[in-house]
Amino acid sequence: MTYLDTNQTTQYNTKLFTNIEKIKNGMGFEFLIVIGLVLLMILSIIMSFVLNWQLSLIMSCLIPLIVGSSLIFAKVITRETEAQLSTYSKAGQIAQEVFSSLRTVLSFNGSKGQQKQYEKELKLNEWYTVRKDAAFGAFIGWLLFINFAVYSIGFTFGSILMAYGNHRTLTISEILVVVNMFAQALGYLTSIGPFFQSISEAQGAAVTVFRLIDEAHDANINEREILQENISDERSISNINGDIEFDNVSFSYPSRENATALNNLKLIARANQTTALVGSSGCGKSTCVSLLLRYYEPSLGRIMIDGQSITDRKIKQLRQNIGVVSQEPILFGISIYENIRFGKMNATRAEIEHAAEQANAHKFIMKLPNKYETLVGERGIQLSGGEKQRIALARALVKQPNILLLD
């Protein structure tokens, strides 16, 4: 949760899909072709040394130039690809925000401004693409130059060795075979060129992906536990009937560490009672909900249920016993039935309809043409605000939580 607060989550689509697609292209069939061409090149060079090692050794002086230039061009292409994907990510973020908030953008006549921002990001990408393609073109040209240089050096020094060296037995045919074989070996590098670009682009894309994977996370909260089906030594909290106590809790959001959201809060919510938190906007009411759900850990103090700190309990089991309805209810772009069932994946239809009745949603659902199978649209856009609230409440009630949080 800390990472999501301090980073643009709308860029994840590019990072997790576009970048990975480039990695797949660079590490797939093309990578196997590169390995095959490299092996052919090595075998050809070995055969050249077997036929005449002196002439082959002279021509080998070009290999360090090829290796060095390849590393330089690879670094340039990788850097430009990384910058290119970064601008794609930012442009994608703008497009995603516009489409998800299209009504707001249109109501404020903001289409032109958003279009200009989108074009600005793509304009930067245009220069990154030009520089990357120019570097790749220069690299291919350099390889062709080296290939022709092999013929020049090979025939020149081959003639010298044949005329003035101790190689009177060296014939023109041998020179032709050795030079052509060595030139063919380096010529494979030209064939590798197009695949070399894909691999370099994959390397640039991998930098962003692995940076995302290696991002520092809050060690106090282990969200991986949510994905585990079986957890050993877990304390059962199937029956939470005790008081909820905030004991001198202080907290600041990671994105606003200088602003204190809660300062030495002492609060007791009695079991089997309704407790209301009343205060001005921004005083920390929603923060209490987030801390109780363990989205964050308090900076100071502790939160207890029935006298036991919630940090001693497993997150998965804790949240299974808490139902929550947020200020802005979020519905998924699926049917009403599936949205309510999200609160309890193994819920029966009777349980889902009962939860809808408790939330005063059953009547309006039955008036819809497809009833519970009605698609709500992205973020529930097909429903009114009140209808979304009631669906969200039914989703919270369907699992019959011991604690119900209405934010």
Protein backbone atom coordinates (compact mmCIF):
# COMPACT_ATOMS: atom_id res chain seq x y z
CA MET A 1 0.00 0.00 0.00
CA THR A 2 2.90 2.33 0.73
CA TYR A 3 4.26 1.83 -2.78
CA LEU A 4 0.87 2.55 -4.34
CA ASP A 5 0.60 5.80 -2.37
CA THR A 6 3.92 7.11 -3.65
CA ASN A 7 3.83 5.93 -7.30
CA GLN A 8 1.62 6.37 -10.34
CA THR A 9 -0.34 3.12 -10.47
CA THR A 10 -1.79 3.97 -13.90
CA GLN A 11 1.65 3.30 -15.44
CA TYR A 12 1.53 -0.36 -14.45
CA ASN A 13 -0.27 -1.40 -17.66
CA THR A 14 2.74 -0.36 -19.73
CA LYS A 15 5.27 -1.76 -17.29
CA LEU A 16 3.53 -5.10 -16.92
CA PHE A 17 2.35 -5.65 -20.50
CA THR A 18 4.23 -3.58 -23.10
CA ASN A 19 7.60 -4.08 -21.40
CA ILE A 20 7.08 -7.78 -20.84
CA GLU A 21 6.03 -8.18 -24.49
CA LYS A 22 9.38 -6.68 -25.54
CA ILE A 23 11.20 -9.00 -23.13
CA LYS A 24 9.34 -11.97 -24.63
CA ASN A 25 10.30 -10.91 -28.15
CA GLY A 26 13.95 -10.48 -27.18
CA MET A 27 14.22 -13.75 -25.27
CA GLY A 28 12.13 -15.98 -27.53
CA PHE A 29 12.84 -17.51 -30.93
CA GLU A 30 15.03 -14.58 -31.97
CA PHE A 31 17.36 -15.26 -29.05
CA LEU A 32 17.78 -18.86 -30.23
CA ILE A 33 18.68 -17.62 -33.72
CA VAL A 34 21.33 -15.34 -32.22
CA ILE A 35 22.84 -18.26 -30.30
CA GLY A 36 22.97 -20.33 -33.50
CA LEU A 37 24.64 -17.53 -35.48
CA VAL A 38 27.19 -16.93 -32.70
CA LEU A 39 28.09 -20.63 -32.69
CA LEU A 40 28.52 -20.57 -36.49
CA MET A 41 30.76 -17.52 -36.17
CA ILE A 42 32.95 -19.19 -33.53
CA LEU A 43 33.26 -22.41 -35.55
CA SER A 44 34.18 -20.46 -38.71
CA ILE A 45 36.91 -18.56 -36.86
CA ILE A 46 38.27 -21.82 -35.42
CA MET A 47 38.40 -23.35 -38.90
CA SER A 48 40.25 -20.27 -40.17
CA PHE A 49 42.90 -20.72 -37.47
CA VAL A 50 43.20 -24.40 -38.33
CA LEU A 51 43.84 -23.62 -42.01
CA ASN A 52 46.32 -20.79 -41.36
CA TRP A 53 46.70 -19.40 -37.88
CA GLN A 54 49.14 -16.60 -38.81
CA LEU A 55 46.81 -14.93 -41.30
CA SER A 56 43.79 -15.56 -39.07
CA LEU A 57 45.62 -14.00 -36.11
CA ILE A 58 46.26 -10.82 -38.12
CA MET A 59 42.59 -10.53 -39.08
CA SER A 60 41.58 -11.21 -35.46
CA CYS A 61 42.77 -7.71 -34.54
CA LEU A 62 39.33 -6.55 -35.69
CA ILE A 63 37.47 -8.68 -33.13
CA PRO A 64 38.16 -6.34 -30.14
CA LEU A 65 36.81 -3.45 -32.23
CA ILE A 66 33.63 -5.40 -32.94
CA VAL A 67 33.14 -6.47 -29.32
CA GLY A 68 33.82 -2.97 -27.97
CA SER A 69 31.53 -1.25 -30.46
CA SER A 70 28.79 -3.83 -29.84
CA LEU A 71 28.86 -3.11 -26.11
CA ILE A 72 28.72 0.64 -26.73
CA PHE A 73 25.83 0.43 -29.18
CA ALA A 74 23.98 -2.02 -26.92
CA LYS A 75 24.27 0.43 -24.04
CA VAL A 76 22.97 3.29 -26.21
CA ILE A 77 20.02 1.28 -27.54
CA THR A 78 19.18 0.00 -24.04
CA ARG A 79 19.21 3.53 -22.61
CA GLU A 80 17.04 4.93 -25.41
CA THR A 81 14.61 2.00 -25.14
CA GLU A 82 14.25 2.55 -21.40
CA ALA A 83 13.51 6.26 -21.99
CA GLN A 84 11.13 5.38 -24.82
CA LEU A 85 9.13 2.96 -22.69
CA SER A 86 9.03 5.52 -19.88
CA THR A 87 7.35 8.07 -22.16
CA TYR A 88 4.96 5.39 -23.44
CA SER A 89 4.10 4.67 -19.81
CA LYS A 90 3.37 8.34 -19.07
CA ALA A 91 1.32 8.74 -22.25
CA GLY A 92 -0.61 5.59 -21.37
CA GLN A 93 -1.26 6.99 -17.91
CA ILE A 94 -2.79 10.15 -19.42
CA ALA A 95 -5.00 8.13 -21.78
CA GLN A 96 -6.14 5.78 -19.01
CA GLU A 97 -7.02 8.65 -16.68
CA VAL A 98 -8.98 10.42 -19.42
CA PHE A 99 -11.01 7.34 -20.33
CA SER A 100 -11.69 6.45 -16.69
CA SER A 101 -12.81 10.04 -15.95
CA LEU A 102 -14.26 10.91 -19.34
CA ARG A 103 -17.40 12.60 -17.97
CA THR A 104 -15.31 14.91 -15.78
CA VAL A 105 -12.98 15.78 -18.65
CA LEU A 106 -15.88 16.59 -20.97
CA SER A 107 -17.78 18.61 -18.37
CA PHE A 108 -14.78 20.94 -17.92
CA ASN A 109 -13.96 21.07 -21.67
CA GLY A 110 -10.60 19.54 -20.87
CA SER A 111 -10.28 17.37 -23.98
CA LYS A 112 -7.91 19.73 -25.79
CA GLY A 113 -5.63 20.15 -22.78
CA GLN A 114 -5.38 16.40 -22.22
CA GLN A 115 -4.71 15.89 -25.93
CA LYS A 116 -1.82 18.36 -25.78
CA GLN A 117 -0.32 16.59 -22.76
CA TYR A 118 -0.61 13.27 -24.58
CA GLU A 119 1.05 14.70 -27.70
CA LYS A 120 3.82 16.25 -25.57
CA GLU A 121 4.78 12.86 -24.17
CA LEU A 122 4.68 11.23 -27.60
CA LYS A 123 6.81 14.06 -29.04
CA LEU A 124 9.57 13.14 -26.58
CA ASN A 125 9.17 9.53 -27.60
CA GLU A 126 9.67 10.52 -31.24
CA TRP A 127 13.19 11.78 -30.49
CA TYR A 128 14.05 8.71 -28.44
CA THR A 129 12.96 6.54 -31.36
CA VAL A 130 15.01 8.57 -33.87
CA ARG A 131 18.14 8.34 -31.72
CA LYS A 132 17.66 4.62 -31.14
CA ASP A 133 17.15 3.89 -34.84
CA ALA A 134 20.09 6.13 -35.77
CA ALA A 135 22.31 4.23 -33.34
CA PHE A 136 21.13 0.92 -34.76
CA GLY A 137 21.74 2.09 -38.34
CA ALA A 138 25.24 3.29 -37.44
CA PHE A 139 25.92 -0.07 -35.80
CA ILE A 140 24.89 -2.00 -38.94
CA GLY A 141 27.02 0.32 -41.08
CA TRP A 142 29.99 -0.21 -38.76
CA LEU A 143 29.61 -3.99 -39.03
CA LEU A 144 29.54 -3.78 -42.84
CA PHE A 145 32.67 -1.62 -42.77
CA ILE A 146 34.45 -4.18 -40.56
CA ASN A 147 33.38 -6.94 -42.93
CA PHE A 148 34.94 -5.18 -45.93
CA ALA A 149 38.01 -4.34 -43.84
CA VAL A 150 38.53 -8.09 -43.28
CA TYR A 151 38.88 -8.62 -47.03
CA SER A 152 41.29 -5.71 -47.36
CA ILE A 153 43.48 -6.75 -44.42
CA GLY A 154 43.28 -10.45 -45.29
CA PHE A 155 44.30 -10.14 -48.93
CA THR A 156 46.98 -7.51 -48.18
CA PHE A 157 48.72 -9.41 -45.39
CA GLY A 158 48.12 -12.74 -47.12
CA SER A 159 50.03 -11.45 -50.15
CA ILE A 160 52.82 -10.17 -47.89
CA LEU A 161 53.10 -13.52 -46.08
CA MET A 162 53.12 -15.39 -49.38
CA ALA A 163 55.75 -13.13 -51.00
CA TYR A 164 58.11 -12.18 -48.17
CA GLY A 165 57.38 -14.42 -45.20
CA ASN A 166 58.42 -17.95 -44.42
CA HIS A 167 55.22 -19.22 -45.99
CA ARG A 168 56.28 -19.93 -49.55
CA THR A 169 53.85 -22.85 -49.51
CA LEU A 170 50.91 -20.47 -48.85
CA THR A 171 48.85 -20.39 -52.03
CA ILE A 172 46.31 -17.95 -53.38
CA SER A 173 43.57 -20.54 -52.96
CA GLU A 174 44.39 -20.90 -49.25
CA ILE A 175 44.31 -17.13 -48.83
CA LEU A 176 40.92 -17.00 -50.54
CA VAL A 177 39.53 -19.78 -48.33
CA VAL A 178 40.86 -18.32 -45.05
CA VAL A 179 39.86 -14.72 -45.82
CA ASN A 180 36.39 -15.66 -47.06
CA MET A 181 35.79 -17.97 -44.11
CA PHE A 182 36.89 -15.30 -41.62
CA ALA A 183 34.85 -12.63 -43.42
CA GLN A 184 31.84 -14.94 -43.43
CA ALA A 185 32.29 -15.45 -39.69
CA LEU A 186 32.17 -11.71 -39.05
CA GLY A 187 29.39 -11.41 -41.62
CA TYR A 188 27.17 -13.39 -39.28
CA LEU A 189 27.27 -10.32 -37.02
CA THR A 190 25.42 -8.38 -39.72
CA SER A 191 22.75 -11.09 -39.71
CA ILE A 192 22.58 -10.81 -35.92
CA GLY A 193 21.95 -7.04 -36.21
CA PRO A 194 18.11 -7.04 -36.36
CA PHE A 195 17.95 -9.57 -33.54
CA PHE A 196 20.54 -7.58 -31.64
CA GLN A 197 18.11 -4.65 -31.58
CA SER A 198 15.32 -6.82 -30.16
CA ILE A 199 17.61 -8.17 -27.45
CA SER A 200 18.82 -4.67 -26.56
CA GLU A 201 15.22 -3.44 -26.39
CA ALA A 202 14.38 -6.41 -24.17
CA GLN A 203 17.26 -5.45 -21.91
CA GLY A 204 15.96 -1.88 -21.66
CA ALA A 205 12.43 -3.13 -20.90
CA ALA A 206 13.77 -5.56 -18.30
CA VAL A 207 15.44 -2.71 -16.40
CA THR A 208 12.04 -1.15 -15.67
CA VAL A 209 10.35 -4.46 -14.86
CA PHE A 210 13.06 -5.64 -12.46
CA ARG A 211 13.16 -2.20 -10.87
CA LEU A 212 9.45 -2.61 -10.16
CA ILE A 213 9.99 -6.11 -8.76
CA ASP A 214 12.87 -4.98 -6.57
CA GLU A 215 11.05 -1.93 -5.17
CA ALA A 216 11.47 -1.64 -1.41
CA HIS A 217 8.33 -2.61 0.49
CA ASP A 218 7.15 -2.19 4.04
CA ALA A 219 8.58 -5.16 5.90
CA ASN A 220 5.97 -4.76 8.66
CA ILE A 221 3.17 -5.90 6.37
CA ASN A 222 3.40 -9.19 4.55
CA GLU A 223 0.68 -9.07 1.89
CA ARG A 224 2.01 -12.31 0.39
CA GLU A 225 0.19 -14.08 3.20
CA ILE A 226 -3.09 -13.24 1.47
CA LEU A 227 -2.13 -15.54 -1.41
CA GLN A 228 -1.35 -18.49 0.84
CA GLU A 229 -4.12 -21.00 1.29
CA ASN A 230 -2.61 -22.87 4.23
CA ILE A 231 -0.80 -20.99 6.99
CA SER A 232 0.72 -22.90 9.87
CA ASP A 233 0.47 -21.82 13.51
CA GLU A 234 -2.31 -19.34 12.82
CA ARG A 235 -4.55 -18.14 15.60
CA SER A 236 -8.20 -18.60 14.84
CA ILE A 237 -10.23 -15.41 15.08
CA SER A 238 -13.49 -16.80 13.82
CA ASN A 239 -15.33 -15.21 16.74
CA ILE A 240 -14.40 -11.59 17.38
CA ASN A 241 -16.65 -10.28 20.09
CA GLY A 242 -14.24 -8.12 22.03
CA ASP A 243 -13.71 -4.38 22.14
CA ILE A 244 -11.62 -2.57 19.55
CA GLU A 245 -9.06 -0.31 21.21
CA PHE A 246 -6.70 2.29 19.75
CA ASP A 247 -4.00 2.73 22.39
CA ASN A 248 -2.07 6.01 21.90
CA VAL A 249 -1.93 5.50 18.14
CA SER A 250 0.05 7.96 16.01
CA PHE A 251 0.38 7.75 12.26
CA SER A 252 1.62 9.68 9.21
CA TYR A 253 1.05 8.61 5.62
CA PRO A 254 4.23 7.63 3.73
CA SER A 255 3.46 10.19 1.02
CA ARG A 256 3.02 12.95 3.64
CA GLU A 257 5.39 12.06 6.44
CA ASN A 258 5.52 15.63 7.75
CA ALA A 259 1.73 15.76 8.25
CA THR A 260 0.40 13.80 11.23
CA ALA A 261 -2.87 12.03 10.46
CA LEU A 262 -3.34 10.67 13.99
CA ASN A 263 -1.65 11.89 17.15
CA ASN A 264 -1.84 9.74 20.31
CA LEU A 265 -5.38 8.60 19.56
CA LYS A 266 -7.13 6.75 22.40
CA LEU A 267 -10.39 5.12 21.35
CA ILE A 268 -12.47 2.17 22.50
CA ALA A 269 -15.29 0.77 20.35
CA ARG A 270 -17.38 -1.52 22.54
CA ALA A 271 -18.42 -4.94 21.29
CA ASN A 272 -22.03 -5.37 20.10
CA GLN A 273 -22.43 -1.60 19.87
CA THR A 274 -22.41 0.97 17.09
CA THR A 275 -19.56 3.46 17.36
CA ALA A 276 -19.52 6.60 15.22
CA LEU A 277 -16.45 8.72 14.54
CA VAL A 278 -17.46 12.33 13.97
CA GLY A 279 -15.14 15.12 12.90
CA SER A 280 -14.11 17.53 10.20
CA SER A 281 -12.82 16.36 6.85
CA GLY A 282 -9.25 15.10 7.08
CA CYS A 283 -9.26 14.57 10.84
CA GLY A 284 -8.37 10.87 10.50
CA LYS A 285 -11.64 8.93 10.38
CA SER A 286 -10.74 6.99 7.24
CA THR A 287 -7.22 6.55 8.59
CA CYS A 288 -8.61 4.59 11.53
CA VAL A 289 -10.34 2.25 9.07
CA SER A 290 -7.13 1.77 7.07
CA LEU A 291 -5.11 1.00 10.20
CA LEU A 292 -7.70 -1.46 11.49
CA LEU A 293 -7.57 -3.29 8.15
CA ARG A 294 -3.76 -3.23 8.38
CA TYR A 295 -3.21 -1.39 5.12
CA TYR A 296 -0.59 0.46 7.17
CA GLU A 297 1.10 0.04 10.53
CA PRO A 298 0.90 2.76 13.23
CA SER A 299 4.01 4.87 13.77
CA LEU A 300 3.42 4.65 17.51
CA GLY A 301 0.97 2.81 19.73
CA ARG A 302 -1.04 -0.30 18.97
CA ILE A 303 -4.50 -1.44 17.95
CA MET A 304 -6.12 -4.28 19.88
CA ILE A 305 -9.18 -6.48 19.47
CA ASP A 306 -10.37 -8.20 22.62
CA GLY A 307 -7.12 -7.20 24.35
CA GLN A 308 -4.89 -8.75 21.68
CA SER A 309 -2.83 -6.70 19.23
CA ILE A 310 -3.96 -7.11 15.63
CA THR A 311 -0.30 -7.51 14.62
CA ASP A 312 -0.39 -10.88 16.42
CA ARG A 313 -3.12 -12.07 14.10
CA LYS A 314 -2.91 -13.21 10.49
CA ILE A 315 -3.94 -10.51 8.02
CA LYS A 316 -6.04 -12.87 5.93
CA GLN A 317 -8.12 -14.12 8.84
CA LEU A 318 -8.44 -10.60 10.28
CA ARG A 319 -9.89 -9.21 7.06
CA GLN A 320 -12.20 -12.18 6.63
CA ASN A 321 -13.97 -11.01 9.78
CA ILE A 322 -14.25 -7.37 8.71
CA GLY A 323 -16.72 -5.97 6.20
CA VAL A 324 -15.99 -2.53 4.81
CA VAL A 325 -17.83 0.00 2.64
CA SER A 326 -15.57 2.82 1.48
CA GLN A 327 -16.46 6.46 0.84
CA GLU A 328 -16.35 5.89 -2.90
CA PRO A 329 -17.69 2.37 -3.48
CA ILE A 330 -15.73 0.58 -6.18
CA LEU A 331 -17.58 -1.98 -8.28
CA PHE A 332 -15.98 -4.22 -10.88
CA GLY A 333 -17.15 -4.32 -14.50
CA ILE A 334 -19.03 -7.58 -13.99
CA SER A 335 -22.57 -8.53 -13.00
CA ILE A 336 -24.27 -7.41 -9.79
CA TYR A 337 -24.29 -11.04 -8.65
CA GLU A 338 -20.52 -11.40 -9.11
CA ASN A 339 -19.87 -8.06 -7.41
CA ILE A 340 -21.74 -9.14 -4.29
CA ARG A 341 -20.18 -12.62 -4.40
CA PHE A 342 -16.73 -10.98 -4.32
CA GLY A 343 -17.28 -10.50 -0.58
CA LYS A 344 -17.59 -14.27 -0.12
CA MET A 345 -16.51 -16.35 -3.09
CA ASN A 346 -18.31 -19.51 -1.90
CA ALA A 347 -21.58 -17.73 -1.12
CA THR A 348 -24.80 -19.36 -2.30
CA ARG A 349 -27.41 -17.50 -4.30
CA ALA A 350 -29.69 -17.44 -1.26
CA GLU A 351 -26.95 -15.79 0.81
CA ILE A 352 -26.32 -13.21 -1.90
CA GLU A 353 -30.00 -12.32 -2.21
CA HIS A 354 -30.33 -12.15 1.59
CA ALA A 355 -27.37 -9.75 1.77
CA ALA A 356 -28.98 -7.62 -0.96
CA GLU A 357 -32.22 -7.51 1.03
CA GLN A 358 -30.31 -6.43 4.14
CA ALA A 359 -28.68 -3.64 2.12
CA ASN A 360 -32.07 -2.59 0.66
CA ALA A 361 -30.80 -3.42 -2.82
CA HIS A 362 -32.92 -6.45 -3.73
CA LYS A 363 -35.96 -4.47 -4.90
CA PHE A 364 -34.18 -2.23 -7.38
CA ILE A 365 -32.12 -5.20 -8.63
CA MET A 366 -35.26 -7.19 -9.42
CA LYS A 367 -36.61 -4.26 -11.45
CA LEU A 368 -33.63 -4.42 -13.81
CA PRO A 369 -34.11 -6.38 -17.09
CA ASN A 370 -31.40 -8.92 -16.24
CA LYS A 371 -31.84 -8.66 -12.47
CA TYR A 372 -28.74 -10.00 -10.69
CA GLU A 373 -27.00 -10.72 -14.01
CA THR A 374 -27.03 -7.04 -14.97
CA LEU A 375 -23.59 -5.76 -15.93
CA VAL A 376 -22.71 -2.63 -13.94
CA GLY A 377 -20.07 -1.29 -16.34
CA GLU A 378 -16.58 -0.10 -15.49
CA ARG A 379 -16.47 1.02 -11.84
CA GLY A 380 -20.26 0.61 -11.71
CA ILE A 381 -20.89 3.48 -14.12
CA GLN A 382 -24.30 2.04 -15.15
CA LEU A 383 -25.65 2.50 -11.61
CA SER A 384 -26.44 5.61 -9.59
CA GLY A 385 -24.35 6.59 -6.58
CA GLY A 386 -26.94 5.28 -4.12
CA GLU A 387 -27.29 1.99 -5.98
CA LYS A 388 -23.53 1.50 -5.96
CA GLN A 389 -23.47 2.15 -2.22
CA ARG A 390 -26.14 -0.49 -1.61
CA ILE A 391 -24.34 -3.07 -3.78
CA ALA A 392 -21.12 -2.35 -1.88
CA LEU A 393 -22.97 -2.74 1.42
CA ALA A 394 -24.42 -6.07 0.28
CA ARG A 395 -20.91 -7.20 -0.66
CA ALA A 396 -19.73 -6.38 2.85
CA LEU A 397 -22.71 -8.07 4.51
CA VAL A 398 -22.67 -11.31 2.51
CA LYS A 399 -19.81 -12.75 4.56
CA GLN A 400 -21.61 -11.88 7.81
CA PRO A 401 -18.65 -10.00 9.31
CA ASN A 402 -18.09 -9.66 13.02
CA ILE A 403 -16.99 -6.06 12.41
CA LEU A 404 -18.69 -3.78 9.88
CA LEU A 405 -16.86 -0.60 8.88
CA LEU A 406 -18.85 2.11 7.09
CA ASP A 407 -16.44 4.78 5.94
